[in-house]
PDB file of C-alpha atoms in Angstrom:
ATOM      1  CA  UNK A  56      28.818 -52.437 -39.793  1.00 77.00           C
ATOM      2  CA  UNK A  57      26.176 -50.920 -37.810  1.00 85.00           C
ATOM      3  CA  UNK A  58      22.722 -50.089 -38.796  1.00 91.00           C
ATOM      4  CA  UNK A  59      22.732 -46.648 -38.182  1.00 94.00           C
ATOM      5  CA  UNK A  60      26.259 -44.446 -38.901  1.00 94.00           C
ATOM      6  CA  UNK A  61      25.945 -40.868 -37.192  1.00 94.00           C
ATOM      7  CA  UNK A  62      29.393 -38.592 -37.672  1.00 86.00           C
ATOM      8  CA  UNK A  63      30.171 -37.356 -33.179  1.00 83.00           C
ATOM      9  CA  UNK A  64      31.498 -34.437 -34.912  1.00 85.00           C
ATOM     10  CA  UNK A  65      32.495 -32.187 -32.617  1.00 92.00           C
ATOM     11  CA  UNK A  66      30.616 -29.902 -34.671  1.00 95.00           C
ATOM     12  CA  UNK A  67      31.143 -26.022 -33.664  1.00 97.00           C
ATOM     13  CA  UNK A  68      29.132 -23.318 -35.861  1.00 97.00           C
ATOM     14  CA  UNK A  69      28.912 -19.545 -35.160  1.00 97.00           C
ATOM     15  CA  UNK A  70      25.761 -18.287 -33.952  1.00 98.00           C
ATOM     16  CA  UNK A  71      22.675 -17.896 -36.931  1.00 97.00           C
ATOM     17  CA  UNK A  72      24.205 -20.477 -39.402  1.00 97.00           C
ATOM     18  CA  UNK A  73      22.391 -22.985 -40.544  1.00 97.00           C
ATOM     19  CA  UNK A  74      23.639 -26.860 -39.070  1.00 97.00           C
ATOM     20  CA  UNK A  75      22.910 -29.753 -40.970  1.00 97.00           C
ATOM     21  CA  UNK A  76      23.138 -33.235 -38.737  1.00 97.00           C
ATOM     22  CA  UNK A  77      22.935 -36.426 -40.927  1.00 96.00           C
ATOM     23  CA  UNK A  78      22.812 -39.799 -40.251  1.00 97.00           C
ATOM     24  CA  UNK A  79      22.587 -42.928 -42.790  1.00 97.00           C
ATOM     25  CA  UNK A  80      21.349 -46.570 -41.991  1.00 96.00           C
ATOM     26  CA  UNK A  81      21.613 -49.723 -43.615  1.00 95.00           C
ATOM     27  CA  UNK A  82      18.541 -51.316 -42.479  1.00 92.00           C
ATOM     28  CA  UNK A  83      15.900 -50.327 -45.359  1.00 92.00           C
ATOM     29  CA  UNK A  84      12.931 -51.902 -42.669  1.00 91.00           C
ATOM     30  CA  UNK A  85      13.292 -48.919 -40.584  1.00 92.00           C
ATOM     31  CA  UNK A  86       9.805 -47.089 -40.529  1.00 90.00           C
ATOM     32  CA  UNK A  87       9.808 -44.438 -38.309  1.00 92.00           C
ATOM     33  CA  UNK A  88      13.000 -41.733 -37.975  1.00 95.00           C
ATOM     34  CA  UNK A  89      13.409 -39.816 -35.085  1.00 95.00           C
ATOM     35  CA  UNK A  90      15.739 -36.696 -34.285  1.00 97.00           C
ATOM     36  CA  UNK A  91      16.643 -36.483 -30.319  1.00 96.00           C
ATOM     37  CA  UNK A  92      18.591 -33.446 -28.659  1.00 97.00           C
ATOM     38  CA  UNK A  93      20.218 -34.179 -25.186  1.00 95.00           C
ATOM     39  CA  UNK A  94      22.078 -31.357 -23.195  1.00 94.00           C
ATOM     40  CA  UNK A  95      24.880 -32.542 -21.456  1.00 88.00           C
ATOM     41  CA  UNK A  96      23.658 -35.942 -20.066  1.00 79.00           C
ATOM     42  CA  UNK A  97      20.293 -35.419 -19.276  1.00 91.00           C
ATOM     43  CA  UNK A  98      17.466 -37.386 -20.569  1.00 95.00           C
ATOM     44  CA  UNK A  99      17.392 -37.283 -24.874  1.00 95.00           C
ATOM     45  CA  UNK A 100      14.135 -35.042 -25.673  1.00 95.00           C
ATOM     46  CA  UNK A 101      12.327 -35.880 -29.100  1.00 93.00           C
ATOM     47  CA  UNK A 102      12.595 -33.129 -31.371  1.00 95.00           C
ATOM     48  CA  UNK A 103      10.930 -34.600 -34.955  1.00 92.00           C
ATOM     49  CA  UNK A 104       9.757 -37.975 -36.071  1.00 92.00           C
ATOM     50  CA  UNK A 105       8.853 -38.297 -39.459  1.00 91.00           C
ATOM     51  CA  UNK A 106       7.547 -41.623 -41.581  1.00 87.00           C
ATOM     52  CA  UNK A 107       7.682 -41.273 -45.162  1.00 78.00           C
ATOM     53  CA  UNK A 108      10.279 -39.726 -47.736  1.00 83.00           C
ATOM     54  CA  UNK A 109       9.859 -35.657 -47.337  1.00 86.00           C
ATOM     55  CA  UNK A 110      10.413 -32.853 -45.305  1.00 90.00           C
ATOM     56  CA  UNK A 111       9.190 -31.734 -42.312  1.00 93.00           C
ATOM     57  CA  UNK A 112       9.328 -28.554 -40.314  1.00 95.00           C
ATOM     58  CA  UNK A 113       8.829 -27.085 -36.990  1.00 94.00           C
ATOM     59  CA  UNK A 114      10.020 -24.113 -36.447  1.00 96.00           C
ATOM     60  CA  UNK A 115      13.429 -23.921 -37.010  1.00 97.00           C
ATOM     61  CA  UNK A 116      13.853 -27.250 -37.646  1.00 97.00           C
ATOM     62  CA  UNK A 117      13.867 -29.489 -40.630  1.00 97.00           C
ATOM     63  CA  UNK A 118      13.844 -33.216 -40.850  1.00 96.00           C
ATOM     64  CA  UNK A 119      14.564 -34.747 -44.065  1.00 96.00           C
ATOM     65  CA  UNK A 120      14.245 -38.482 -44.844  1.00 95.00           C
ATOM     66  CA  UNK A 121      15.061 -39.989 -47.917  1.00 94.00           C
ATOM     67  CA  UNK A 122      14.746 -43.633 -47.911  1.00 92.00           C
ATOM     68  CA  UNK A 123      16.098 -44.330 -51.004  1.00 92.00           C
ATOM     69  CA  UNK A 124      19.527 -43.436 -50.578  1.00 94.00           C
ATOM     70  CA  UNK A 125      18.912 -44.129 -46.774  1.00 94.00           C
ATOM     71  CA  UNK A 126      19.912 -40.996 -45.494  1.00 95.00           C
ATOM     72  CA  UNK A 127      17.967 -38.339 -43.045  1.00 96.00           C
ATOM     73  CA  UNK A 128      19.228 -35.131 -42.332  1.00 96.00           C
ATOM     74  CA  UNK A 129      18.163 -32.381 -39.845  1.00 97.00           C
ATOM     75  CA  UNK A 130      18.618 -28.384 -40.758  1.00 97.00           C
ATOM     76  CA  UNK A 131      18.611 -25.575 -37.651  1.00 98.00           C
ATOM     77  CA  UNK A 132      18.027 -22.777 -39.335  1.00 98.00           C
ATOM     78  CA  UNK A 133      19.195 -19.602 -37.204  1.00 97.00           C
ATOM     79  CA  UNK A 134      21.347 -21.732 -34.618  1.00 98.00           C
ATOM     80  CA  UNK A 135      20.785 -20.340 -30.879  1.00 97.00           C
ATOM     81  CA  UNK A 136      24.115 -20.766 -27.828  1.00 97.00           C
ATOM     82  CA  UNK A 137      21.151 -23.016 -26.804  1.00 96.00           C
ATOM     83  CA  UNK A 138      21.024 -24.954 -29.545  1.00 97.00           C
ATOM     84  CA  UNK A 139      24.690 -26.632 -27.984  1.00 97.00           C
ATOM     85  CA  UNK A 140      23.939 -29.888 -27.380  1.00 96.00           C
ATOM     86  CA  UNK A 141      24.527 -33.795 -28.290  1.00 95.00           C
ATOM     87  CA  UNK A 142      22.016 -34.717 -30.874  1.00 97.00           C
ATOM     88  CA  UNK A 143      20.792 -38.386 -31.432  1.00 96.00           C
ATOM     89  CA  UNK A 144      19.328 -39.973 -34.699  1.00 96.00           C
ATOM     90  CA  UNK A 145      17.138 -42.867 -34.213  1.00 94.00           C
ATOM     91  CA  UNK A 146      15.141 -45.425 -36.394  1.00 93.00           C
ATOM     92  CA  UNK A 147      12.455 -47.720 -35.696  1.00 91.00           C
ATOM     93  CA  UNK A 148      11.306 -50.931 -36.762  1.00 87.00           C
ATOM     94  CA  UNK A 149       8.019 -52.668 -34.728  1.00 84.00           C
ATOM     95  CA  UNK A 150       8.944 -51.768 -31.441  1.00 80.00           C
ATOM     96  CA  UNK A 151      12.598 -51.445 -31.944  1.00 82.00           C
ATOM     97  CA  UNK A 152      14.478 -48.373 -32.050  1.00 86.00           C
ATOM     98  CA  UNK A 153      18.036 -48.097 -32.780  1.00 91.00           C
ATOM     99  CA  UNK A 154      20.077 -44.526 -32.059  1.00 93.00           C
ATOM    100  CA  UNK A 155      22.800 -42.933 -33.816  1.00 94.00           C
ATOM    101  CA  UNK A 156      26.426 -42.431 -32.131  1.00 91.00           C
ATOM    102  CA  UNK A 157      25.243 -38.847 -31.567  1.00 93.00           C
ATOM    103  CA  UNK A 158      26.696 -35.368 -33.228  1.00 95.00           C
ATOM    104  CA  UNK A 159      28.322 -32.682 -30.618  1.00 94.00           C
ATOM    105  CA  UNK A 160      27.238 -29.433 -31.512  1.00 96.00           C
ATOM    106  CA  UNK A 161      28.641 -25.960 -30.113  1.00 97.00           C
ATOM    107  CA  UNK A 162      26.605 -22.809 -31.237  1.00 97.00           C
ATOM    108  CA  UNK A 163      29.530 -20.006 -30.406  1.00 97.00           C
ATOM    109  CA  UNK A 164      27.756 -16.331 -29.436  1.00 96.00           C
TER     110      UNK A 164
ATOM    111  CA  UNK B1432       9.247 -31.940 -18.840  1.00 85.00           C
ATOM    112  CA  UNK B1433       8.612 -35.090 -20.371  1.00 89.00           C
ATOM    113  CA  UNK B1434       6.673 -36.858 -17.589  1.00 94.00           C
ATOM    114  CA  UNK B1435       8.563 -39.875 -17.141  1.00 97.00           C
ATOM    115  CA  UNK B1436       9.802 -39.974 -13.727  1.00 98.00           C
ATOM    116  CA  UNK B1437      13.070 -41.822 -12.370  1.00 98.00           C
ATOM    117  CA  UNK B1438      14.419 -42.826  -9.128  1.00 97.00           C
ATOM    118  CA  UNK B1439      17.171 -41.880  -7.780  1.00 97.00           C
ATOM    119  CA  UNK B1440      18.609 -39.716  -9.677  1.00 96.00           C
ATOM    120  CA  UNK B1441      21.911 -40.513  -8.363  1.00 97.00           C
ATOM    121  CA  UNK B1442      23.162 -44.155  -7.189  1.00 97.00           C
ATOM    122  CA  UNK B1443      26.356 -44.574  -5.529  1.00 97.00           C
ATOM    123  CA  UNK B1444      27.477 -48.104  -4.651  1.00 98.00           C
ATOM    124  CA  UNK B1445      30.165 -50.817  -4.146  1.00 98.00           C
ATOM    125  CA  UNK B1446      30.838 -53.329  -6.735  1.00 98.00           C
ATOM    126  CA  UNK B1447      29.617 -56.679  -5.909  1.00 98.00           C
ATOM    127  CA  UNK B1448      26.241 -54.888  -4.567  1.00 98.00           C
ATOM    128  CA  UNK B1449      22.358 -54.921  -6.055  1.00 98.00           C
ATOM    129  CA  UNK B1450      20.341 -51.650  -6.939  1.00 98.00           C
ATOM    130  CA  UNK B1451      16.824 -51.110  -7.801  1.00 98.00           C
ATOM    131  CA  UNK B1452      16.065 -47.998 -10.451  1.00 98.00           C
ATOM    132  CA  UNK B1453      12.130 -46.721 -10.799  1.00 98.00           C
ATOM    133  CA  UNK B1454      10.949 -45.572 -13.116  1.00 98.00           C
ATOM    134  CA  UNK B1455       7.238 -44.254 -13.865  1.00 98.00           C
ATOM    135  CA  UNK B1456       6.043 -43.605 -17.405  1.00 97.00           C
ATOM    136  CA  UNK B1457       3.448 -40.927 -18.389  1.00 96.00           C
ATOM    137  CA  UNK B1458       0.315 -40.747 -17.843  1.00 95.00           C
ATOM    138  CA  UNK B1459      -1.746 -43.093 -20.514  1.00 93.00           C
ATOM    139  CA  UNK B1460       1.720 -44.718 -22.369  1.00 95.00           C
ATOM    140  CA  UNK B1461       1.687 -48.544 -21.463  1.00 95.00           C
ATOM    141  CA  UNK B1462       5.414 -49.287 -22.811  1.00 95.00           C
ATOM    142  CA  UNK B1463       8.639 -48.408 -20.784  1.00 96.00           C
ATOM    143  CA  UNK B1464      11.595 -48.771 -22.361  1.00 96.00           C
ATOM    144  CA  UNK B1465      15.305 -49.111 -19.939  1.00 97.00           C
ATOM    145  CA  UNK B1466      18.641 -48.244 -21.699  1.00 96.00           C
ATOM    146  CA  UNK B1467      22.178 -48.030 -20.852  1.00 96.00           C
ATOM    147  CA  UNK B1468      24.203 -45.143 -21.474  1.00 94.00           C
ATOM    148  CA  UNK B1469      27.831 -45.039 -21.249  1.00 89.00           C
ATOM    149  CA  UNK B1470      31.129 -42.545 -21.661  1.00 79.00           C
ATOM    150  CA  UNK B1471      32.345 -44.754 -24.648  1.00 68.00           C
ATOM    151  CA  UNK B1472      28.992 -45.883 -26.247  1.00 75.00           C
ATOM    152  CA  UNK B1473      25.880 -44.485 -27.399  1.00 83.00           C
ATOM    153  CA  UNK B1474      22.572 -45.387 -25.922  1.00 90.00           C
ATOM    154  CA  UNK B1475      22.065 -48.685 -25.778  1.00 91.00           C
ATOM    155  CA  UNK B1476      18.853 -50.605 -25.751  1.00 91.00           C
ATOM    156  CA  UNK B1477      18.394 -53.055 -22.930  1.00 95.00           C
ATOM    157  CA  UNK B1478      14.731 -54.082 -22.401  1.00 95.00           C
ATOM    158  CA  UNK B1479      10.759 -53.183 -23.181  1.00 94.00           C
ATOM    159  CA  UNK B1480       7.423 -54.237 -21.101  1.00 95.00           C
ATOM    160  CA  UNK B1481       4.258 -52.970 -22.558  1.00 94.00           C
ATOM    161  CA  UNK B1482       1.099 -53.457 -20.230  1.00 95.00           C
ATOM    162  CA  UNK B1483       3.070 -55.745 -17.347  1.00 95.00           C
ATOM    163  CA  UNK B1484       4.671 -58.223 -20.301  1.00 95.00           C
ATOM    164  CA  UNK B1485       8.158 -58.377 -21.260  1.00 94.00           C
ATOM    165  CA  UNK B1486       7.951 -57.337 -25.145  1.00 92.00           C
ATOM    166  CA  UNK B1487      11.770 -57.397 -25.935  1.00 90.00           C
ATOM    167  CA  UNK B1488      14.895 -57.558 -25.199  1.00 92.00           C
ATOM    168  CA  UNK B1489      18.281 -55.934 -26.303  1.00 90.00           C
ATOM    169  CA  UNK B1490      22.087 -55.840 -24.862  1.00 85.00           C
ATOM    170  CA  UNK B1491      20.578 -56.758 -21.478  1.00 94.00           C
ATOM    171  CA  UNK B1492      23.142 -58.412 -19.106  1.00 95.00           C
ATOM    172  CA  UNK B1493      22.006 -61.724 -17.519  1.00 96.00           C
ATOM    173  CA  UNK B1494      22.570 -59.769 -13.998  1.00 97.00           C
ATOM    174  CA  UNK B1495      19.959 -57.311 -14.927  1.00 97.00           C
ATOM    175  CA  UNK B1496      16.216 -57.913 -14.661  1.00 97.00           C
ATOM    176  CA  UNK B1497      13.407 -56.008 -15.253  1.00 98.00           C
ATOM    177  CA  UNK B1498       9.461 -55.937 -14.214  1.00 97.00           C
ATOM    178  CA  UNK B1499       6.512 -53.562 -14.881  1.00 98.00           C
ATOM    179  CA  UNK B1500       4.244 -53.692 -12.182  1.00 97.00           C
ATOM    180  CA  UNK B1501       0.256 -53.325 -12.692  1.00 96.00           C
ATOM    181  CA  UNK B1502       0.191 -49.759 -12.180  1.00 96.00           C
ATOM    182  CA  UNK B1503       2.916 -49.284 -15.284  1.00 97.00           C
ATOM    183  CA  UNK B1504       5.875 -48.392 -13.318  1.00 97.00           C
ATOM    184  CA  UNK B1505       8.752 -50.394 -13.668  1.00 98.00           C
ATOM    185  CA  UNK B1506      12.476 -51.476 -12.212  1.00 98.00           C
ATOM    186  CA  UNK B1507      15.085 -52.583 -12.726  1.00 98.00           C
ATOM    187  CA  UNK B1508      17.463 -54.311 -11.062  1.00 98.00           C
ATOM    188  CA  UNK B1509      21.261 -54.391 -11.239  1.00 98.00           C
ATOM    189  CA  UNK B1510      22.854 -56.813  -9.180  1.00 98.00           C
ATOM    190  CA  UNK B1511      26.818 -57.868  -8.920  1.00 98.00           C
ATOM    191  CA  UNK B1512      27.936 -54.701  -9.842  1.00 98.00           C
ATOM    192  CA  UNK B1513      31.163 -54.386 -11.756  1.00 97.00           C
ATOM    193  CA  UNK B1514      33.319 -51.043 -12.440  1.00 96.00           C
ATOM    194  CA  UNK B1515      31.601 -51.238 -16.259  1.00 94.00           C
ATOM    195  CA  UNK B1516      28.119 -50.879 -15.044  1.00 96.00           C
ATOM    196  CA  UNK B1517      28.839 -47.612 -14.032  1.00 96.00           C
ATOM    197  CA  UNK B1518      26.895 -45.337 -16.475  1.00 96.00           C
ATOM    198  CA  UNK B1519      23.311 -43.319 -17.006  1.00 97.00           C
ATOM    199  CA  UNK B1520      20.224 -45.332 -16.919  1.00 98.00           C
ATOM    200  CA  UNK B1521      17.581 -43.783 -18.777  1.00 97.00           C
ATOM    201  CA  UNK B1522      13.407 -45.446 -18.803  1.00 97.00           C
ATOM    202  CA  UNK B1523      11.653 -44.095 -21.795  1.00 96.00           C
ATOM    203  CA  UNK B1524       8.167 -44.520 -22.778  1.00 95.00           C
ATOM    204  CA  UNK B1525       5.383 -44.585 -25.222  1.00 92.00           C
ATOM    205  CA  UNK B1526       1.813 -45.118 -26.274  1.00 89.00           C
ATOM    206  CA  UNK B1527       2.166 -48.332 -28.007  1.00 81.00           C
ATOM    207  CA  UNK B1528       4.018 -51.988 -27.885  1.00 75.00           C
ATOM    208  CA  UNK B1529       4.118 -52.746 -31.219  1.00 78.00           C
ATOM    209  CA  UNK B1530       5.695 -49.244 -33.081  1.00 77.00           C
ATOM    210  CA  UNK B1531       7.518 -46.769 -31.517  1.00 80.00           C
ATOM    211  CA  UNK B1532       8.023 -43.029 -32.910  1.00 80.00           C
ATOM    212  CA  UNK B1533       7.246 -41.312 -29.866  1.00 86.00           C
ATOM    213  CA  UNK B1534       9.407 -42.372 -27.332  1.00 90.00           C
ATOM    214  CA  UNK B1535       9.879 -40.063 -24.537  1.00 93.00           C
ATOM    215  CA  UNK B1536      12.981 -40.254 -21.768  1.00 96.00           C
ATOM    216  CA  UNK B1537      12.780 -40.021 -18.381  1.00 97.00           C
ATOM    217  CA  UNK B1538      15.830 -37.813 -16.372  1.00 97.00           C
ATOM    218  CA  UNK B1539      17.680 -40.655 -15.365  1.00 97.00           C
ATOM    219  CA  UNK B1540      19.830 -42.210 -12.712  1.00 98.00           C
ATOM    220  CA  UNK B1541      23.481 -41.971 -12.316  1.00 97.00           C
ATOM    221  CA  UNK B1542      25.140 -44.942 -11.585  1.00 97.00           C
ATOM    222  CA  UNK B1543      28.573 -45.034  -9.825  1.00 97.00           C
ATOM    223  CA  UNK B1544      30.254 -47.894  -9.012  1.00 97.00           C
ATOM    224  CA  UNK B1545      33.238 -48.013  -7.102  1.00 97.00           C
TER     225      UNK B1545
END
């Protein structure tokens, strides 16, 4: 089993829904939780990191955590054509971090 | 623009052969981070230095090394190239050695192998 499940979708949504990505993890040490977006095979770029249990928002983003079902989630409200891209979950324990599978998502116009 | 820099950013080569990939972190971050990323896997974690030292390791092949020099940069070398090697290469880095949760990529380097 590995420590952090991600569904690769492909996940296509019309333009101004809202997208929910999730991930779950198995390793209850994990501290940190991190939500990457990469366009087509370029370098991952961090989006959110949160710590504890809770929300947190920028803009039109939303990370969730909640540790005690070990599950993280994060909302794009208002989804953009340039919100199409691969986007990567990742935890952190110490100095390790550990990344999701990655979720395909297509924003249609 | 994250600030981490890579060289080259694309890598053609024979298999059997030995390539070096740069990387430079930004400016003040003391950690660099290499992974691995491949068609038919997800990023995968190979190796960390913080401050010159090696601080851990991951999936890292026994043909792959690693160094960060005393200005930060680091490499790493690739050598006896198979097909399966061929993938993106990505250096990441961050303030501190001991917890990540701001761990920024560099561009990377494409790595063909033929």
């Amino acid at each position: 089993q590995k420590e952090v499940e991600q569904d690769p979708g492909p996940l296509s949504v019309p333009e101004g829904a809202i997208v929910s990505l999730n991930c779950t993890y198995s390793n209850s040490a994990f501290q940190y939780f991190m939500w990457y977006r990469q366009y087509s095979r370029k370098g991952p770029e961090l989006l959110m990191y949160t710590y504890s249990s809770g929300n947190k928002e920028d803009g039109r983003f939303t990370a969730q955590v909640d540790k005690s079902s070990k599950y993280i989630s994060l909302f794009i409200r208002d989804s953009q054509p340039s919100d199409s891209a691969t986007y990567l979950c990742a935890m952190s324990f110490g100095s390790r971090l550990t990344f999701g599978e990655g979720t395909q998502l297509t924003v249609n116009p | 623009d994250s600030g981490v820099t890579q060289t080259p950013k694309h890598l053609i080569t024979a298999t059997g052969q030995r390539v070096t990939l740069r990387c430079s972190p930004r400016s003040g971050d003391l950690s660099v981070y290499w992974y691995q990323q491949s068609l038919d896997q997800g990023l995968q974690f190979l190796i960390q230095y913080y401050n010159g030292e090696e601080r851990a390791k991951g999936n890292i092949l026994e043909r792959f090394s690693a160094q960060q020099f005393p200005d930060l940069h680091s490499e790493l070398n690739l050598s006896s190239l198979e097909l399966g090697d061929s993938a993106l290469y990505f250096c990441a880095s961050s303030i501190s050695g001991s917890y990540v949760y701001e761990q920024y990529f560099g561009p990377g380097t494409r790595l063909t192998v033929t």
